[in-house]
Tab-separated table of N, CA, C and O in Angstrom:
chain	number	residue	atom	x	y	z
A	512	UNK	N	-13.270	43.782	4.543
A	512	UNK	CA	-14.449	43.195	3.954
A	512	UNK	C	-14.516	41.708	4.285
A	512	UNK	O	-13.521	40.992	4.194
A	513	UNK	N	-15.694	41.259	4.655
A	513	UNK	CA	-15.924	39.883	5.067
A	513	UNK	C	-15.638	38.914	3.915
A	513	UNK	O	-16.035	39.157	2.781
A	514	UNK	N	-14.938	37.809	4.214
A	514	UNK	CA	-14.658	36.783	3.220
A	514	UNK	C	-15.364	35.473	3.570
A	514	UNK	O	-16.008	34.869	2.733
A	515	UNK	N	-15.253	35.026	4.814
A	515	UNK	CA	-15.889	33.776	5.236
A	515	UNK	C	-17.337	34.058	5.636
A	515	UNK	O	-17.605	34.942	6.440
A	516	UNK	N	-18.277	33.289	5.079
A	516	UNK	CA	-19.700	33.427	5.407
A	516	UNK	C	-20.160	32.347	6.386
A	516	UNK	O	-20.958	32.612	7.271
A	517	UNK	N	-19.697	31.096	6.184
A	517	UNK	CA	-20.127	29.974	7.017
A	517	UNK	C	-19.204	28.790	6.752
A	517	UNK	O	-18.522	28.749	5.727
A	518	UNK	N	-19.225	27.837	7.672
A	518	UNK	CA	-18.465	26.592	7.504
A	518	UNK	C	-19.365	25.421	7.897
A	518	UNK	O	-20.035	25.466	8.923
A	519	UNK	N	-19.353	24.400	7.036
A	519	UNK	CA	-20.201	23.232	7.233
A	519	UNK	C	-19.332	21.987	7.288
A	519	UNK	O	-18.532	21.759	6.378
A	520	UNK	N	-19.481	21.151	8.333
A	520	UNK	CA	-18.617	19.968	8.469
A	520	UNK	C	-18.974	18.869	7.473
A	520	UNK	O	-20.128	18.735	7.074
A	521	UNK	N	-17.979	18.087	7.068
A	521	UNK	CA	-18.236	16.907	6.250
A	521	UNK	C	-18.814	15.795	7.119
A	521	UNK	O	-19.627	15.021	6.666
A	522	UNK	N	-18.334	15.706	8.350
A	522	UNK	CA	-18.783	14.643	9.249
A	522	UNK	C	-19.762	15.219	10.274
A	522	UNK	O	-20.830	15.664	9.905
A	523	UNK	N	-19.360	15.268	11.551
A	523	UNK	CA	-20.291	15.589	12.627
A	523	UNK	C	-20.244	17.022	13.133
A	523	UNK	O	-21.277	17.608	13.402
A	524	UNK	N	-19.040	17.567	13.307
A	524	UNK	CA	-18.939	18.815	14.065
A	524	UNK	C	-17.827	19.698	13.515
A	524	UNK	O	-16.653	19.344	13.578
A	525	UNK	N	-18.210	20.871	12.989
A	525	UNK	CA	-17.216	21.798	12.444
A	525	UNK	C	-16.360	22.418	13.554
A	525	UNK	O	-15.348	23.038	13.284
A	526	UNK	N	-16.741	22.209	14.813
A	526	UNK	CA	-15.955	22.726	15.938
A	526	UNK	C	-15.073	21.650	16.559
A	526	UNK	O	-14.479	21.869	17.609
A	527	UNK	N	-14.980	20.481	15.915
A	527	UNK	CA	-14.140	19.401	16.446
A	527	UNK	C	-13.515	18.598	15.305
A	527	UNK	O	-13.542	17.373	15.314
A	528	UNK	N	-12.944	19.296	14.317
A	528	UNK	CA	-12.269	18.593	13.231
A	528	UNK	C	-11.018	17.914	13.785
A	528	UNK	O	-10.285	18.508	14.577
A	529	UNK	N	-10.770	16.656	13.417
A	529	UNK	CA	-9.687	15.896	14.043
A	529	UNK	C	-8.286	16.318	13.591
A	529	UNK	O	-8.012	16.433	12.398
A	530	UNK	N	-7.436	16.562	14.569
A	530	UNK	CA	-6.025	16.851	14.334
A	530	UNK	C	-5.197	16.081	15.361
A	530	UNK	O	-5.729	15.615	16.364
A	531	UNK	N	-3.893	15.979	15.109
A	531	UNK	CA	-3.024	15.272	16.041
A	531	UNK	C	-2.360	16.210	17.042
A	531	UNK	O	-1.975	15.779	18.122
A	532	UNK	N	-2.206	17.485	16.693
A	532	UNK	CA	-1.507	18.435	17.563
A	532	UNK	C	-2.211	19.790	17.498
A	532	UNK	O	-2.247	20.423	16.443
A	533	UNK	N	-2.756	20.214	18.614
A	533	UNK	CA	-3.522	21.470	18.686
A	533	UNK	C	-2.637	22.677	18.359
A	533	UNK	O	-3.063	23.582	17.640
A	534	UNK	N	-1.429	22.713	18.888
A	534	UNK	CA	-0.552	23.868	18.656
A	534	UNK	C	-0.178	23.994	17.178
A	534	UNK	O	-0.190	25.094	16.617
A	535	UNK	N	0.141	22.870	16.542
A	535	UNK	CA	0.484	22.877	15.120
A	535	UNK	C	-0.730	23.325	14.303
A	535	UNK	O	-0.619	24.160	13.403
A	536	UNK	N	-1.906	22.783	14.616
A	536	UNK	CA	-3.131	23.150	13.889
A	536	UNK	C	-3.436	24.635	14.045
A	536	UNK	O	-3.702	25.334	13.061
A	537	UNK	N	-3.375	25.135	15.272
A	537	UNK	CA	-3.686	26.555	15.516
A	537	UNK	C	-2.723	27.449	14.737
A	537	UNK	O	-3.143	28.448	14.136
A	538	UNK	N	-1.455	27.105	14.719
A	538	UNK	CA	-0.475	27.899	13.986
A	538	UNK	C	-0.709	27.872	12.485
A	538	UNK	O	-0.671	28.903	11.817
A	539	UNK	N	-0.980	26.680	11.953
A	539	UNK	CA	-1.200	26.552	10.519
A	539	UNK	C	-2.433	27.334	10.078
A	539	UNK	O	-2.382	28.106	9.113
A	540	UNK	N	-3.558	27.138	10.757
A	540	UNK	CA	-4.802	27.767	10.312
A	540	UNK	C	-4.814	29.277	10.545
A	540	UNK	O	-5.482	30.009	9.817
A	541	UNK	N	-4.048	29.742	11.515
A	541	UNK	CA	-3.910	31.196	11.690
A	541	UNK	C	-3.172	31.784	10.488
A	541	UNK	O	-3.605	32.775	9.908
A	542	UNK	N	-2.079	31.140	10.100
A	542	UNK	CA	-1.275	31.655	8.987
A	542	UNK	C	-1.959	31.433	7.643
A	542	UNK	O	-2.062	32.346	6.828
A	543	UNK	N	-2.444	30.220	7.400
A	543	UNK	CA	-2.958	29.857	6.084
A	543	UNK	C	-4.352	30.407	5.800
A	543	UNK	O	-4.617	30.905	4.715
A	544	UNK	N	-5.260	30.307	6.776
A	544	UNK	CA	-6.658	30.687	6.566
A	544	UNK	C	-7.015	32.029	7.201
A	544	UNK	O	-8.122	32.519	7.022
A	545	UNK	N	-6.101	32.595	7.984
A	545	UNK	CA	-6.396	33.860	8.648
A	545	UNK	C	-7.347	33.724	9.824
A	545	UNK	O	-8.013	34.685	10.219
A	546	UNK	N	-7.403	32.521	10.412
A	546	UNK	CA	-8.268	32.303	11.575
A	546	UNK	C	-7.590	32.827	12.836
A	546	UNK	O	-6.368	32.752	12.966
A	547	UNK	N	-8.406	33.338	13.753
A	547	UNK	CA	-7.886	33.818	15.042
A	547	UNK	C	-8.387	32.896	16.146
A	547	UNK	O	-9.546	32.482	16.135
A	548	UNK	N	-7.500	32.605	17.081
A	548	UNK	CA	-7.874	31.725	18.187
A	548	UNK	C	-8.838	32.436	19.133
A	548	UNK	O	-8.566	33.543	19.585
A	549	UNK	N	-9.947	31.758	19.428
A	549	UNK	CA	-10.955	32.286	20.355
A	549	UNK	C	-10.899	31.615	21.709
A	549	UNK	O	-11.075	32.255	22.739
A	550	UNK	N	-10.737	30.294	21.669
A	550	UNK	CA	-10.849	29.520	22.904
A	550	UNK	C	-10.009	28.260	22.786
A	550	UNK	O	-9.891	27.678	21.712
A	551	UNK	N	-9.457	27.861	23.922
A	551	UNK	CA	-8.688	26.615	23.979
A	551	UNK	C	-9.083	25.901	25.263
A	551	UNK	O	-9.208	26.526	26.303
A	552	UNK	N	-9.295	24.596	25.145
A	552	UNK	CA	-9.630	23.821	26.350
A	552	UNK	C	-8.976	22.438	26.271
A	552	UNK	O	-8.660	21.957	25.183
A	553	UNK	N	-8.810	21.834	27.437
A	553	UNK	CA	-8.166	20.526	27.527
A	553	UNK	C	-9.151	19.390	27.758
A	553	UNK	O	-8.805	18.230	27.558
A	554	UNK	N	-10.351	19.693	28.226
A	554	UNK	CA	-11.331	18.657	28.552
A	554	UNK	C	-12.555	18.786	27.670
A	554	UNK	O	-12.978	19.919	27.398
A	555	UNK	N	-13.154	17.722	27.202
A	555	UNK	CA	-12.752	16.329	27.427
A	555	UNK	C	-11.533	15.914	26.602
A	555	UNK	O	-10.866	14.950	26.938
A	556	UNK	N	-11.232	16.656	25.525
A	556	UNK	CA	-10.009	16.426	24.746
A	556	UNK	C	-9.435	17.786	24.387
A	556	UNK	O	-10.163	18.786	24.363
A	557	UNK	N	-8.131	17.865	24.100
A	557	UNK	CA	-7.559	19.143	23.675
A	557	UNK	C	-8.294	19.694	22.449
A	557	UNK	O	-8.435	18.999	21.441
A	558	UNK	N	-8.764	20.924	22.568
A	558	UNK	CA	-9.572	21.551	21.520
A	558	UNK	C	-9.201	23.016	21.397
A	558	UNK	O	-8.929	23.673	22.401
A	559	UNK	N	-9.210	23.527	20.168
A	559	UNK	CA	-9.044	24.956	19.945
A	559	UNK	C	-10.169	25.401	19.003
A	559	UNK	O	-10.467	24.719	18.024
A	560	UNK	N	-10.820	26.497	19.353
A	560	UNK	CA	-11.863	27.086	18.514
A	560	UNK	C	-11.269	28.349	17.904
A	560	UNK	O	-10.727	29.201	18.616
A	561	UNK	N	-11.393	28.451	16.567
A	561	UNK	CA	-10.840	29.591	15.853
A	561	UNK	C	-11.953	30.252	15.053
A	561	UNK	O	-12.997	29.638	14.804
A	562	UNK	N	-11.730	31.515	14.650
A	562	UNK	CA	-12.797	32.252	13.987
A	562	UNK	C	-12.234	33.232	12.972
A	562	UNK	O	-11.154	33.768	13.130
A	563	UNK	N	-13.056	33.449	11.951
A	563	UNK	CA	-12.803	34.521	10.995
A	563	UNK	C	-14.160	35.003	10.488
A	563	UNK	O	-14.996	34.192	10.084
A	564	UNK	N	-14.370	36.293	10.528
A	564	UNK	CA	-15.617	36.875	10.020
A	564	UNK	C	-16.854	36.228	10.656
A	564	UNK	O	-17.832	35.940	9.967
A	565	UNK	N	-16.814	35.967	11.943
A	565	UNK	CA	-17.913	35.330	12.685
A	565	UNK	C	-18.170	33.884	12.265
A	565	UNK	O	-19.200	33.317	12.602
A	566	UNK	N	-17.268	33.289	11.505
A	566	UNK	CA	-17.365	31.878	11.136
A	566	UNK	C	-16.373	31.110	11.989
A	566	UNK	O	-15.178	31.406	11.971
A	567	UNK	N	-16.888	30.127	12.739
A	567	UNK	CA	-16.035	29.363	13.651
A	567	UNK	C	-15.713	27.982	13.107
A	567	UNK	O	-16.577	27.308	12.559
A	568	UNK	N	-14.457	27.608	13.288
A	568	UNK	CA	-13.972	26.276	12.952
A	568	UNK	C	-13.131	25.821	14.134
A	568	UNK	O	-12.324	26.592	14.651
A	569	UNK	N	-13.331	24.579	14.557
A	569	UNK	CA	-12.592	24.068	15.711
A	569	UNK	C	-11.832	22.806	15.371
A	569	UNK	O	-12.178	22.071	14.442
A	570	UNK	N	-10.790	22.571	16.139
A	570	UNK	CA	-9.921	21.430	15.937
A	570	UNK	C	-9.743	20.713	17.265
A	570	UNK	O	-9.614	21.359	18.302
A	571	UNK	N	-9.753	19.375	17.230
A	571	UNK	CA	-9.681	18.600	18.461
A	571	UNK	C	-8.826	17.359	18.271
A	571	UNK	O	-8.848	16.739	17.195
A	572	UNK	N	-8.090	17.006	19.308
A	572	UNK	CA	-7.332	15.762	19.325
A	572	UNK	C	-8.310	14.696	19.822
A	572	UNK	O	-8.370	14.391	21.006
A	573	UNK	N	-9.136	14.199	18.899
A	573	UNK	CA	-10.239	13.311	19.277
A	573	UNK	C	-10.142	11.920	18.664
A	573	UNK	O	-11.079	11.134	18.750
A	574	UNK	N	-9.021	11.622	18.013
A	574	UNK	CA	-8.832	10.295	17.431
A	574	UNK	C	-9.539	10.094	16.111
A	574	UNK	O	-9.499	9.002	15.545
A	575	UNK	N	-10.174	11.135	15.572
A	575	UNK	CA	-10.871	11.027	14.293
A	575	UNK	C	-9.902	10.910	13.130
A	575	UNK	O	-8.713	11.192	13.260
A	576	UNK	N	-10.427	10.499	11.999
A	576	UNK	CA	-9.638	10.319	10.784
A	576	UNK	C	-9.690	11.605	9.961
A	576	UNK	O	-10.688	11.872	9.289
A	577	UNK	N	-8.619	12.389	10.008
A	577	UNK	CA	-8.582	13.665	9.295
A	577	UNK	C	-8.745	13.482	7.793
A	577	UNK	O	-9.324	14.334	7.120
A	578	UNK	N	-8.281	12.349	7.248
A	578	UNK	CA	-8.343	12.156	5.799
A	578	UNK	C	-9.765	11.972	5.282
A	578	UNK	O	-9.996	12.016	4.085
A	579	UNK	N	-10.729	11.779	6.180
A	579	UNK	CA	-12.122	11.652	5.744
A	579	UNK	C	-12.992	12.743	6.362
A	579	UNK	O	-14.195	12.576	6.524
A	580	UNK	N	-12.370	13.853	6.721
A	580	UNK	CA	-13.127	14.940	7.347
A	580	UNK	C	-12.638	16.276	6.807
A	580	UNK	O	-11.687	16.350	6.034
A	581	UNK	N	-13.299	17.322	7.216
A	581	UNK	CA	-12.977	18.664	6.775
A	581	UNK	C	-14.233	19.507	6.793
A	581	UNK	O	-15.181	19.198	7.501
A	582	UNK	N	-14.252	20.550	5.971
A	582	UNK	CA	-15.403	21.451	5.973
A	582	UNK	C	-15.568	22.119	4.618
A	582	UNK	O	-14.603	22.313	3.878
A	583	UNK	N	-16.811	22.465	4.331
A	583	UNK	CA	-17.131	23.311	3.182
A	583	UNK	C	-17.209	24.736	3.715
A	583	UNK	O	-17.904	24.996	4.701
A	584	UNK	N	-16.492	25.646	3.085
A	584	UNK	CA	-16.439	27.035	3.552
A	584	UNK	C	-17.059	27.936	2.488
A	584	UNK	O	-16.533	28.055	1.381
A	585	UNK	N	-18.182	28.534	2.841
A	585	UNK	CA	-18.873	29.472	1.970
A	585	UNK	C	-18.152	30.814	2.054
A	585	UNK	O	-17.942	31.343	3.146
A	586	UNK	N	-17.753	31.345	0.898
A	586	UNK	CA	-17.030	32.614	0.857
A	586	UNK	C	-17.795	33.638	0.022
A	586	UNK	O	-18.617	33.288	-0.823
A	587	UNK	N	-17.485	34.906	0.257
A	587	UNK	CA	-18.136	35.991	-0.481
A	587	UNK	C	-17.473	36.262	-1.816
A	587	UNK	O	-18.086	36.833	-2.707
A	588	UNK	N	-16.198	35.855	-1.954
A	588	UNK	CA	-15.437	36.135	-3.178
A	588	UNK	C	-14.437	35.005	-3.395
A	588	UNK	O	-13.374	34.981	-2.767
A	589	UNK	N	-14.776	34.070	-4.278
A	589	UNK	CA	-13.944	32.886	-4.495
A	589	UNK	C	-12.557	33.255	-5.016
A	589	UNK	O	-11.558	32.650	-4.630
A	590	UNK	N	-12.467	34.283	-5.870
A	590	UNK	CA	-11.170	34.716	-6.389
A	590	UNK	C	-10.283	35.277	-5.296
A	590	UNK	O	-9.090	34.967	-5.229
A	591	UNK	N	-10.864	36.092	-4.439
A	591	UNK	CA	-10.109	36.655	-3.324
A	591	UNK	C	-9.652	35.560	-2.358
A	591	UNK	O	-8.521	35.597	-1.847
A	592	UNK	N	-10.512	34.571	-2.120
A	592	UNK	CA	-10.147	33.467	-1.230
A	592	UNK	C	-8.930	32.730	-1.780
A	592	UNK	O	-7.975	32.453	-1.060
A	593	UNK	N	-8.955	32.423	-3.084
A	593	UNK	CA	-7.826	31.722	-3.708
A	593	UNK	C	-6.550	32.559	-3.620
A	593	UNK	O	-5.489	32.059	-3.250
A	594	UNK	N	-6.648	33.843	-3.971
A	594	UNK	CA	-5.470	34.720	-3.944
A	594	UNK	C	-4.879	34.811	-2.541
A	594	UNK	O	-3.660	34.775	-2.364
A	595	UNK	N	-5.741	34.940	-1.551
A	595	UNK	CA	-5.257	35.058	-0.178
A	595	UNK	C	-4.569	33.769	0.275
A	595	UNK	O	-3.502	33.809	0.884
A	596	UNK	N	-5.181	32.624	-0.018
A	596	UNK	CA	-4.575	31.349	0.355
A	596	UNK	C	-3.211	31.185	-0.315
A	596	UNK	O	-2.241	30.796	0.331
A	597	UNK	N	-3.133	31.490	-1.607
A	597	UNK	CA	-1.857	31.380	-2.316
A	597	UNK	C	-0.811	32.314	-1.714
A	597	UNK	O	0.350	31.930	-1.556
A	598	UNK	N	-1.211	33.529	-1.361
A	598	UNK	CA	-0.285	34.483	-0.741
A	598	UNK	C	0.211	33.977	0.618
A	598	UNK	O	1.302	34.339	1.053
A	599	UNK	N	-0.596	33.111	1.254
A	599	UNK	CA	-0.228	32.555	2.557
A	599	UNK	C	0.492	31.207	2.432
A	599	UNK	O	0.663	30.495	3.417
A	600	UNK	N	0.893	30.841	1.202
A	600	UNK	CA	1.673	29.630	1.001
A	600	UNK	C	0.870	28.367	0.785
A	600	UNK	O	1.418	27.268	0.784
A	601	UNK	N	-0.444	28.489	0.588
A	601	UNK	CA	-1.311	27.332	0.363
A	601	UNK	C	-1.461	27.133	-1.145
A	601	UNK	O	-1.565	28.107	-1.892
A	602	UNK	N	-1.500	25.886	-1.581
A	602	UNK	CA	-1.671	25.570	-3.005
A	602	UNK	C	-3.053	24.960	-3.232
A	602	UNK	O	-3.228	23.748	-3.135
A	603	UNK	N	-4.057	25.795	-3.532
A	603	UNK	CA	-5.402	25.261	-3.785
A	603	UNK	C	-5.426	24.413	-5.053
A	603	UNK	O	-4.635	24.629	-5.973
A	604	UNK	N	-6.360	23.466	-5.091
A	604	UNK	CA	-6.573	22.681	-6.289
A	604	UNK	C	-7.227	23.542	-7.361
A	604	UNK	O	-7.595	24.695	-7.116
A	605	UNK	N	-7.385	22.987	-8.560
A	605	UNK	CA	-7.990	23.754	-9.649
A	605	UNK	C	-9.444	24.129	-9.333
A	605	UNK	O	-10.150	23.383	-8.668
A	606	UNK	N	-9.858	25.274	-9.830
A	606	UNK	CA	-11.237	25.703	-9.651
A	606	UNK	C	-12.139	25.035	-10.665
A	606	UNK	O	-11.699	24.578	-11.715
A	607	UNK	N	-13.408	24.951	-10.316
A	607	UNK	CA	-14.390	24.375	-11.227
A	607	UNK	C	-15.779	24.873	-10.843
A	607	UNK	O	-15.951	25.521	-9.812
A	608	UNK	N	-16.749	24.536	-11.669
A	608	UNK	CA	-18.140	24.856	-11.375
A	608	UNK	C	-18.866	23.546	-11.085
A	608	UNK	O	-18.798	22.608	-11.887
A	609	UNK	N	-19.498	23.459	-9.922
A	609	UNK	CA	-20.287	22.289	-9.536
A	609	UNK	C	-21.754	22.679	-9.496
A	609	UNK	O	-22.087	23.862	-9.342
A	610	UNK	N	-22.613	21.680	-9.570
A	610	UNK	CA	-24.039	21.911	-9.386
A	610	UNK	C	-24.495	21.109	-8.178
A	610	UNK	O	-24.167	19.935	-8.042
A	611	UNK	N	-25.216	21.787	-7.292
A	611	UNK	CA	-25.714	21.130	-6.083
A	611	UNK	C	-27.132	21.605	-5.845
A	611	UNK	O	-27.380	22.806	-5.792
A	612	UNK	N	-28.044	20.673	-5.703
A	612	UNK	CA	-29.456	21.001	-5.487
A	612	UNK	C	-29.971	21.955	-6.562
A	612	UNK	O	-30.727	22.881	-6.273
A	613	UNK	N	-29.532	21.731	-7.805
A	613	UNK	CA	-30.001	22.544	-8.915
A	613	UNK	C	-29.388	23.928	-9.003
A	613	UNK	O	-29.772	24.728	-9.848
A	614	UNK	N	-28.411	24.221	-8.138
A	614	UNK	CA	-27.761	25.535	-8.155
A	614	UNK	C	-26.281	25.357	-8.445
A	614	UNK	O	-25.641	24.424	-7.982
A	615	UNK	N	-25.751	26.294	-9.229
A	615	UNK	CA	-24.342	26.237	-9.598
A	615	UNK	C	-23.492	27.022	-8.598
A	615	UNK	O	-23.934	28.028	-8.054
A	616	UNK	N	-22.266	26.529	-8.415
A	616	UNK	CA	-21.331	27.220	-7.531
A	616	UNK	C	-19.904	27.027	-8.026
A	616	UNK	O	-19.572	25.997	-8.594
A	617	UNK	N	-19.094	28.070	-7.822
A	617	UNK	CA	-17.667	27.981	-8.098
A	617	UNK	C	-17.021	27.347	-6.875
A	617	UNK	O	-17.347	27.712	-5.738
A	618	UNK	N	-16.100	26.405	-7.102
A	618	UNK	CA	-15.457	25.705	-5.996
A	618	UNK	C	-13.978	25.486	-6.277
A	618	UNK	O	-13.539	25.471	-7.424
A	619	UNK	N	-13.231	25.323	-5.203
A	619	UNK	CA	-11.889	24.752	-5.261
A	619	UNK	C	-11.634	24.085	-3.926
A	619	UNK	O	-12.309	24.359	-2.939
A	620	UNK	N	-10.678	23.167	-3.914
A	620	UNK	CA	-10.390	22.392	-2.714
A	620	UNK	C	-8.980	22.664	-2.219
A	620	UNK	O	-8.079	22.958	-3.004
A	621	UNK	N	-8.823	22.540	-0.917
A	621	UNK	CA	-7.517	22.631	-0.262
A	621	UNK	C	-7.405	21.435	0.670
A	621	UNK	O	-8.313	21.182	1.470
A	622	UNK	N	-6.310	20.687	0.554
A	622	UNK	CA	-6.017	19.632	1.521
A	622	UNK	C	-4.894	20.163	2.402
A	622	UNK	O	-3.800	20.465	1.917
A	623	UNK	N	-5.196	20.306	3.687
A	623	UNK	CA	-4.225	20.844	4.642
A	623	UNK	C	-3.181	19.785	4.989
A	623	UNK	O	-3.417	18.590	4.798
A	624	UNK	N	-2.039	20.201	5.529
A	624	UNK	CA	-0.992	19.242	5.904
A	624	UNK	C	-1.474	18.176	6.890
A	624	UNK	O	-0.947	17.074	6.916
A	625	UNK	N	-2.503	18.491	7.688
A	625	UNK	CA	-3.022	17.518	8.649
A	625	UNK	C	-3.964	16.499	8.000
A	625	UNK	O	-4.456	15.593	8.647
A	626	UNK	N	-4.244	16.653	6.695
A	626	UNK	CA	-5.104	15.712	5.984
A	626	UNK	C	-6.542	16.172	5.832
A	626	UNK	O	-7.299	15.583	5.062
A	627	UNK	N	-6.948	17.200	6.567
A	627	UNK	CA	-8.312	17.711	6.438
A	627	UNK	C	-8.499	18.357	5.070
A	627	UNK	O	-7.587	19.006	4.553
A	628	UNK	N	-9.670	18.176	4.495
A	628	UNK	CA	-9.976	18.725	3.175
A	628	UNK	C	-11.003	19.843	3.318
A	628	UNK	O	-11.969	19.721	4.079
A	629	UNK	N	-10.795	20.913	2.582
A	629	UNK	CA	-11.699	22.063	2.609
A	629	UNK	C	-12.195	22.358	1.202
A	629	UNK	O	-11.416	22.416	0.264
A	630	UNK	N	-13.483	22.550	1.095
A	630	UNK	CA	-14.138	22.905	-0.150
A	630	UNK	C	-14.554	24.376	-0.012
A	630	UNK	O	-15.481	24.685	0.719
A	631	UNK	N	-13.828	25.251	-0.663
A	631	UNK	CA	-14.198	26.673	-0.663
A	631	UNK	C	-15.197	26.858	-1.796
A	631	UNK	O	-14.954	26.408	-2.915
A	632	UNK	N	-16.328	27.519	-1.531
A	632	UNK	CA	-17.341	27.660	-2.571
A	632	UNK	C	-18.077	28.997	-2.489
A	632	UNK	O	-18.183	29.588	-1.431
A	633	UNK	N	-18.553	29.423	-3.668
A	633	UNK	CA	-19.357	30.622	-3.791
A	633	UNK	C	-20.464	30.346	-4.800
A	633	UNK	O	-20.175	29.930	-5.929
A	634	UNK	N	-21.737	30.555	-4.408
A	634	UNK	CA	-22.828	30.358	-5.363
A	634	UNK	C	-22.709	31.299	-6.553
A	634	UNK	O	-22.201	32.413	-6.442
A	635	UNK	N	-23.154	30.812	-7.713
A	635	UNK	CA	-23.208	31.623	-8.920
A	635	UNK	C	-24.654	32.070	-9.070
A	635	UNK	O	-25.559	31.236	-9.096
A	636	UNK	N	-24.854	33.369	-9.170
A	636	UNK	CA	-26.231	33.893	-9.283
A	636	UNK	C	-26.878	33.472	-10.568
A	636	UNK	O	-26.293	33.380	-11.586
């Protein structure tokens, strides 16, 4: 059953989130988030594109500041997302309900070892 619906970047490009080491990033996100590697390239900078449930997230050695970047990940089941991350050794932050554009959503955050921050969210009907 599909878990990831979409990913939205905090900064410019969800396919070029800044990391220092492509191999370390690819290994971490495969294990922690269940992403599968789709493509790897060296030009113009080392980049890896990964995917889960037709949602793509990419990482690049582009000199960006990981501590001010990341992505919001829309999921189909916020509880399942948390359970899966915890089972994979990730420690998500506490869950809460946020309001955005007049709509409520359940959210929790994950800060990866590379400094990137992820906001996992599911709208509340």
